[in-house]
Amino acid sequence: VIQTIRNKYIGIVVGAIVIALLGFLVMDAMQSNVRSVFSGDQTLLASINGTRIEAKDFEMLRNKYEENMKSREKGKTLSDEERNQASEQAWTDIINETLVGEESDKLGLSFTDKELQDMLTGPYADPMIQQSFADPNTGIFDPSRVSQYLNTLGQDKTGVERAKWRDFEDAIIKTRKITKYNEMIVKG
């Protein structure tokens, strides 16, 4: 059964790589304002398994990643390499979210609140959480720092910190879903 799944989905992996390469060509053409090459639907960036990927959705995600990079670098102007990195990450995330999301749904893979809680404060917390909430003196992950931070989110009047946390949490959940899917394929 697992070998059948592996054989069946190798086409999806190859297709994702081909789509990614085509996406980079499309992005390059869009950045150089050569839109006349694309007659017809100007809003469609790509179609993955029949799912429309809109150019504006890609741009919004890429801009979000660029803003995150700028905030980590204290507002420093991004280099071309960093902009390309944000574009690649956005495109990879769109592909993964589309393909893995569809397949996870078909296979009945889910993500529970208990899993999220374990990833935030459990003994095997997500590496991004462990890094972000390590004790500055010891460098050791402290789950109470996560709980303390979550409690302070209720006091965020602007909503900026809550939005950042939601984005952070969403990234962790997406990563975990992809990991679960890949582990299922590998372990068979």
PDB file of C-alpha atoms in Angstrom:
ATOM      1  CA  VAL A   1       0.000   0.000   0.000  1.00  0.00           C
ATOM      2  CA  ILE A   2       2.741   2.451   0.953  1.00  0.00           C
ATOM      3  CA  GLN A   3       4.774   1.579  -2.125  1.00  0.00           C
ATOM      4  CA  THR A   4       1.672   2.346  -4.175  1.00  0.00           C
ATOM      5  CA  ILE A   5       1.375   5.733  -2.467  1.00  0.00           C
ATOM      6  CA  ARG A   6       5.054   6.429  -3.086  1.00  0.00           C
ATOM      7  CA  ASN A   7       4.745   5.485  -6.738  1.00  0.00           C
ATOM      8  CA  LYS A   8       1.536   7.433  -7.133  1.00  0.00           C
ATOM      9  CA  TYR A   9       2.787  10.687  -5.571  1.00  0.00           C
ATOM     10  CA  ILE A  10       6.227  10.843  -7.181  1.00  0.00           C
ATOM     11  CA  GLY A  11       4.450  12.593 -10.036  1.00  0.00           C
ATOM     12  CA  ILE A  12       3.199  15.247  -7.615  1.00  0.00           C
ATOM     13  CA  VAL A  13       6.727  15.881  -6.365  1.00  0.00           C
ATOM     14  CA  VAL A  14       8.100  16.148  -9.898  1.00  0.00           C
ATOM     15  CA  GLY A  15       5.113  18.323 -10.823  1.00  0.00           C
ATOM     16  CA  ALA A  16       5.813  20.608  -7.846  1.00  0.00           C
ATOM     17  CA  ILE A  17       9.412  21.058  -8.990  1.00  0.00           C
ATOM     18  CA  VAL A  18       8.293  21.852 -12.542  1.00  0.00           C
ATOM     19  CA  ILE A  19       5.684  24.288 -11.228  1.00  0.00           C
ATOM     20  CA  ALA A  20       8.294  25.947  -9.011  1.00  0.00           C
ATOM     21  CA  LEU A  21      10.602  26.437 -11.994  1.00  0.00           C
ATOM     22  CA  LEU A  22       7.752  27.835 -14.057  1.00  0.00           C
ATOM     23  CA  GLY A  23       6.825  30.067 -11.139  1.00  0.00           C
ATOM     24  CA  PHE A  24      10.293  31.557 -11.064  1.00  0.00           C
ATOM     25  CA  LEU A  25      10.059  32.303 -14.771  1.00  0.00           C
ATOM     26  CA  VAL A  26       6.656  33.912 -14.243  1.00  0.00           C
ATOM     27  CA  MET A  27       7.961  35.958 -11.307  1.00  0.00           C
ATOM     28  CA  ASP A  28      10.907  37.154 -13.359  1.00  0.00           C
ATOM     29  CA  ALA A  29       8.613  38.173 -16.190  1.00  0.00           C
ATOM     30  CA  MET A  30       6.289  39.958 -13.751  1.00  0.00           C
ATOM     31  CA  GLN A  31       9.136  41.839 -12.113  1.00  0.00           C
ATOM     32  CA  SER A  32      10.344  43.068 -15.480  1.00  0.00           C
ATOM     33  CA  ASN A  33       6.800  44.179 -16.369  1.00  0.00           C
ATOM     34  CA  VAL A  34       6.533  41.907 -19.390  1.00  0.00           C
ATOM     35  CA  ARG A  35       2.881  41.133 -18.770  1.00  0.00           C
ATOM     36  CA  SER A  36       2.011  41.212 -22.450  1.00  0.00           C
ATOM     37  CA  VAL A  37       3.535  37.744 -22.695  1.00  0.00           C
ATOM     38  CA  PHE A  38       0.586  36.473 -20.686  1.00  0.00           C
ATOM     39  CA  SER A  39      -2.468  37.102 -22.773  1.00  0.00           C
ATOM     40  CA  GLY A  40      -5.736  36.328 -21.072  1.00  0.00           C
ATOM     41  CA  ASP A  41      -6.120  36.159 -17.286  1.00  0.00           C
ATOM     42  CA  GLN A  42      -3.692  38.671 -15.795  1.00  0.00           C
ATOM     43  CA  THR A  43      -4.505  37.741 -12.188  1.00  0.00           C
ATOM     44  CA  LEU A  44      -3.602  34.048 -12.459  1.00  0.00           C
ATOM     45  CA  LEU A  45      -0.035  33.258 -11.472  1.00  0.00           C
ATOM     46  CA  ALA A  46      -0.300  29.471 -11.629  1.00  0.00           C
ATOM     47  CA  SER A  47      -2.671  26.569 -11.327  1.00  0.00           C
ATOM     48  CA  ILE A  48      -1.711  23.666  -9.097  1.00  0.00           C
ATOM     49  CA  ASN A  49      -3.915  20.582  -9.434  1.00  0.00           C
ATOM     50  CA  GLY A  50      -6.700  22.862 -10.606  1.00  0.00           C
ATOM     51  CA  THR A  51      -6.266  25.290  -7.699  1.00  0.00           C
ATOM     52  CA  ARG A  52      -5.819  28.872  -8.883  1.00  0.00           C
ATOM     53  CA  ILE A  53      -2.833  30.703  -7.460  1.00  0.00           C
ATOM     54  CA  GLU A  54      -3.526  34.400  -7.806  1.00  0.00           C
ATOM     55  CA  ALA A  55      -0.666  36.828  -8.371  1.00  0.00           C
ATOM     56  CA  LYS A  56      -1.992  39.116  -5.631  1.00  0.00           C
ATOM     57  CA  ASP A  57      -1.950  36.246  -3.094  1.00  0.00           C
ATOM     58  CA  PHE A  58       1.660  35.478  -3.945  1.00  0.00           C
ATOM     59  CA  GLU A  59       2.586  39.172  -3.731  1.00  0.00           C
ATOM     60  CA  MET A  60       0.878  39.530  -0.336  1.00  0.00           C
ATOM     61  CA  LEU A  61       2.711  36.507   1.065  1.00  0.00           C
ATOM     62  CA  ARG A  62       6.042  37.635  -0.369  1.00  0.00           C
ATOM     63  CA  ASN A  63       5.549  41.142   1.059  1.00  0.00           C
ATOM     64  CA  LYS A  64       4.686  39.635   4.449  1.00  0.00           C
ATOM     65  CA  TYR A  65       7.914  37.624   4.404  1.00  0.00           C
ATOM     66  CA  GLU A  66       9.891  40.698   3.380  1.00  0.00           C
ATOM     67  CA  GLU A  67       8.337  42.685   6.245  1.00  0.00           C
ATOM     68  CA  ASN A  68       9.218  39.906   8.675  1.00  0.00           C
ATOM     69  CA  MET A  69      12.804  39.967   7.433  1.00  0.00           C
ATOM     70  CA  LYS A  70      12.929  43.751   7.808  1.00  0.00           C
ATOM     71  CA  SER A  71      11.565  43.598  11.351  1.00  0.00           C
ATOM     72  CA  ARG A  72      14.198  41.041  12.330  1.00  0.00           C
ATOM     73  CA  GLU A  73      16.870  43.285  10.832  1.00  0.00           C
ATOM     74  CA  LYS A  74      15.444  46.421  12.509  1.00  0.00           C
ATOM     75  CA  GLY A  75      14.131  48.016   9.296  1.00  0.00           C
ATOM     76  CA  LYS A  76      17.292  47.550   7.252  1.00  0.00           C
ATOM     77  CA  THR A  77      16.784  47.641   3.474  1.00  0.00           C
ATOM     78  CA  LEU A  78      16.701  44.146   2.026  1.00  0.00           C
ATOM     79  CA  SER A  79      19.295  43.030  -0.477  1.00  0.00           C
ATOM     80  CA  ASP A  80      18.311  41.423  -3.783  1.00  0.00           C
ATOM     81  CA  GLU A  81      19.343  38.067  -2.352  1.00  0.00           C
ATOM     82  CA  GLU A  82      17.033  38.536   0.636  1.00  0.00           C
ATOM     83  CA  ARG A  83      14.164  39.571  -1.649  1.00  0.00           C
ATOM     84  CA  ASN A  84      14.759  36.466  -3.764  1.00  0.00           C
ATOM     85  CA  GLN A  85      14.822  34.377  -0.605  1.00  0.00           C
ATOM     86  CA  ALA A  86      11.438  35.826   0.434  1.00  0.00           C
ATOM     87  CA  SER A  87      10.038  35.087  -3.043  1.00  0.00           C
ATOM     88  CA  GLU A  88      11.329  31.524  -3.015  1.00  0.00           C
ATOM     89  CA  GLN A  89       9.959  30.923   0.477  1.00  0.00           C
ATOM     90  CA  ALA A  90       6.553  32.337  -0.470  1.00  0.00           C
ATOM     91  CA  TRP A  91       6.360  30.209  -3.614  1.00  0.00           C
ATOM     92  CA  THR A  92       7.520  27.064  -1.796  1.00  0.00           C
ATOM     93  CA  ASP A  93       4.944  27.656   0.927  1.00  0.00           C
ATOM     94  CA  ILE A  94       2.161  28.118  -1.622  1.00  0.00           C
ATOM     95  CA  ILE A  95       3.101  24.886  -3.376  1.00  0.00           C
ATOM     96  CA  ASN A  96       3.434  22.933  -0.131  1.00  0.00           C
ATOM     97  CA  GLU A  97       0.223  24.322   1.283  1.00  0.00           C
ATOM     98  CA  THR A  98      -1.686  23.498  -1.881  1.00  0.00           C
ATOM     99  CA  LEU A  99      -0.298  20.026  -2.540  1.00  0.00           C
ATOM    100  CA  VAL A 100       0.199  18.765   0.998  1.00  0.00           C
ATOM    101  CA  GLY A 101      -3.064  20.338   2.148  1.00  0.00           C
ATOM    102  CA  GLU A 102      -5.055  18.527  -0.536  1.00  0.00           C
ATOM    103  CA  GLU A 103      -3.336  15.205   0.081  1.00  0.00           C
ATOM    104  CA  SER A 104      -3.543  15.507   3.873  1.00  0.00           C
ATOM    105  CA  ASP A 105      -7.265  16.105   3.618  1.00  0.00           C
ATOM    106  CA  LYS A 106      -7.683  13.080   1.351  1.00  0.00           C
ATOM    107  CA  LEU A 107      -5.712  10.911   3.765  1.00  0.00           C
ATOM    108  CA  GLY A 108      -7.503  12.244   6.827  1.00  0.00           C
ATOM    109  CA  LEU A 109      -4.399  13.709   8.470  1.00  0.00           C
ATOM    110  CA  SER A 110      -5.361  16.247  11.101  1.00  0.00           C
ATOM    111  CA  PHE A 111      -3.780  18.619  13.579  1.00  0.00           C
ATOM    112  CA  THR A 112      -5.278  18.855  17.052  1.00  0.00           C
ATOM    113  CA  ASP A 113      -5.237  21.550  19.723  1.00  0.00           C
ATOM    114  CA  LYS A 114      -3.353  19.081  21.968  1.00  0.00           C
ATOM    115  CA  GLU A 115      -0.602  18.805  19.350  1.00  0.00           C
ATOM    116  CA  LEU A 116      -0.363  22.586  19.156  1.00  0.00           C
ATOM    117  CA  GLN A 117      -0.127  22.841  22.930  1.00  0.00           C
ATOM    118  CA  ASP A 118       2.626  20.194  22.967  1.00  0.00           C
ATOM    119  CA  MET A 119       4.489  22.079  20.244  1.00  0.00           C
ATOM    120  CA  LEU A 120       4.303  25.284  22.282  1.00  0.00           C
ATOM    121  CA  THR A 121       5.013  24.165  25.842  1.00  0.00           C
ATOM    122  CA  GLY A 122       5.670  20.426  25.750  1.00  0.00           C
ATOM    123  CA  PRO A 123       8.981  18.653  26.348  1.00  0.00           C
ATOM    124  CA  TYR A 124       9.513  18.360  22.579  1.00  0.00           C
ATOM    125  CA  ALA A 125       8.431  21.870  21.664  1.00  0.00           C
ATOM    126  CA  ASP A 126       8.939  23.090  18.134  1.00  0.00           C
ATOM    127  CA  PRO A 127      12.542  24.235  17.505  1.00  0.00           C
ATOM    128  CA  MET A 128      11.358  27.754  16.577  1.00  0.00           C
ATOM    129  CA  ILE A 129       9.576  27.971  19.939  1.00  0.00           C
ATOM    130  CA  GLN A 130      12.580  26.572  21.791  1.00  0.00           C
ATOM    131  CA  GLN A 131      14.855  29.144  20.188  1.00  0.00           C
ATOM    132  CA  SER A 132      12.505  32.071  20.744  1.00  0.00           C
ATOM    133  CA  PHE A 133      11.688  31.266  24.360  1.00  0.00           C
ATOM    134  CA  ALA A 134      15.004  30.069  25.722  1.00  0.00           C
ATOM    135  CA  ASP A 135      16.241  31.452  29.021  1.00  0.00           C
ATOM    136  CA  PRO A 136      18.752  34.189  28.075  1.00  0.00           C
ATOM    137  CA  ASN A 137      21.113  33.146  30.885  1.00  0.00           C
ATOM    138  CA  THR A 138      21.161  29.397  30.308  1.00  0.00           C
ATOM    139  CA  GLY A 139      20.013  29.075  26.694  1.00  0.00           C
ATOM    140  CA  ILE A 140      17.626  26.305  27.815  1.00  0.00           C
ATOM    141  CA  PHE A 141      14.009  26.304  26.669  1.00  0.00           C
ATOM    142  CA  ASP A 142      11.623  27.506  29.360  1.00  0.00           C
ATOM    143  CA  PRO A 143       7.946  26.626  28.680  1.00  0.00           C
ATOM    144  CA  SER A 144       6.814  29.107  31.328  1.00  0.00           C
ATOM    145  CA  ARG A 145       8.180  31.930  29.137  1.00  0.00           C
ATOM    146  CA  VAL A 146       5.769  30.837  26.378  1.00  0.00           C
ATOM    147  CA  SER A 147       2.835  30.853  28.796  1.00  0.00           C
ATOM    148  CA  GLN A 148       3.893  34.226  30.141  1.00  0.00           C
ATOM    149  CA  TYR A 149       4.114  35.683  26.638  1.00  0.00           C
ATOM    150  CA  LEU A 150       0.702  34.283  25.683  1.00  0.00           C
ATOM    151  CA  ASN A 151      -0.804  35.885  28.773  1.00  0.00           C
ATOM    152  CA  THR A 152       0.625  39.286  27.791  1.00  0.00           C
ATOM    153  CA  LEU A 153      -0.962  39.054  24.323  1.00  0.00           C
ATOM    154  CA  GLY A 154      -4.316  39.884  25.897  1.00  0.00           C
ATOM    155  CA  GLN A 155      -2.896  43.285  26.867  1.00  0.00           C
ATOM    156  CA  ASP A 156      -1.870  44.137  23.288  1.00  0.00           C
ATOM    157  CA  LYS A 157      -4.107  47.105  22.491  1.00  0.00           C
ATOM    158  CA  THR A 158      -2.943  47.513  18.875  1.00  0.00           C
ATOM    159  CA  GLY A 159      -3.255  43.862  17.896  1.00  0.00           C
ATOM    160  CA  VAL A 160       0.159  43.937  16.228  1.00  0.00           C
ATOM    161  CA  GLU A 161       1.707  41.389  18.589  1.00  0.00           C
ATOM    162  CA  ARG A 162      -1.340  39.106  18.345  1.00  0.00           C
ATOM    163  CA  ALA A 163      -1.109  39.224  14.540  1.00  0.00           C
ATOM    164  CA  LYS A 164       2.600  38.380  14.679  1.00  0.00           C
ATOM    165  CA  TRP A 165       1.849  35.494  17.049  1.00  0.00           C
ATOM    166  CA  ARG A 166      -0.913  34.167  14.757  1.00  0.00           C
ATOM    167  CA  ASP A 167       1.503  34.241  11.815  1.00  0.00           C
ATOM    168  CA  PHE A 168       4.146  32.480  13.925  1.00  0.00           C
ATOM    169  CA  GLU A 169       1.646  29.862  15.081  1.00  0.00           C
ATOM    170  CA  ASP A 170       0.372  29.340  11.522  1.00  0.00           C
ATOM    171  CA  ALA A 171       3.938  28.756  10.323  1.00  0.00           C
ATOM    172  CA  ILE A 172       4.489  26.153  13.031  1.00  0.00           C
ATOM    173  CA  ILE A 173       1.223  24.395  12.190  1.00  0.00           C
ATOM    174  CA  LYS A 174       1.988  24.350   8.453  1.00  0.00           C
ATOM    175  CA  THR A 175       5.467  22.981   9.115  1.00  0.00           C
ATOM    176  CA  ARG A 176       4.065  20.276  11.374  1.00  0.00           C
ATOM    177  CA  LYS A 177       1.427  19.244   8.832  1.00  0.00           C
ATOM    178  CA  ILE A 178       4.092  18.908   6.137  1.00  0.00           C
ATOM    179  CA  THR A 179       6.295  16.935   8.533  1.00  0.00           C
ATOM    180  CA  LYS A 180       3.434  14.571   9.407  1.00  0.00           C
ATOM    181  CA  TYR A 181       2.679  14.021   5.734  1.00  0.00           C
ATOM    182  CA  ASN A 182       6.337  13.390   4.859  1.00  0.00           C
ATOM    183  CA  GLU A 183       6.795  11.037   7.837  1.00  0.00           C
ATOM    184  CA  MET A 184       3.763   9.051   6.734  1.00  0.00           C
ATOM    185  CA  ILE A 185       5.204   8.655   3.240  1.00  0.00           C
ATOM    186  CA  VAL A 186       8.720   7.785   4.453  1.00  0.00           C
ATOM    187  CA  LYS A 187       7.690   5.380   7.207  1.00  0.00           C
ATOM    188  CA  GLY A 188       5.073   3.777   5.045  1.00  0.00           C
TER     189      GLY A 188
END
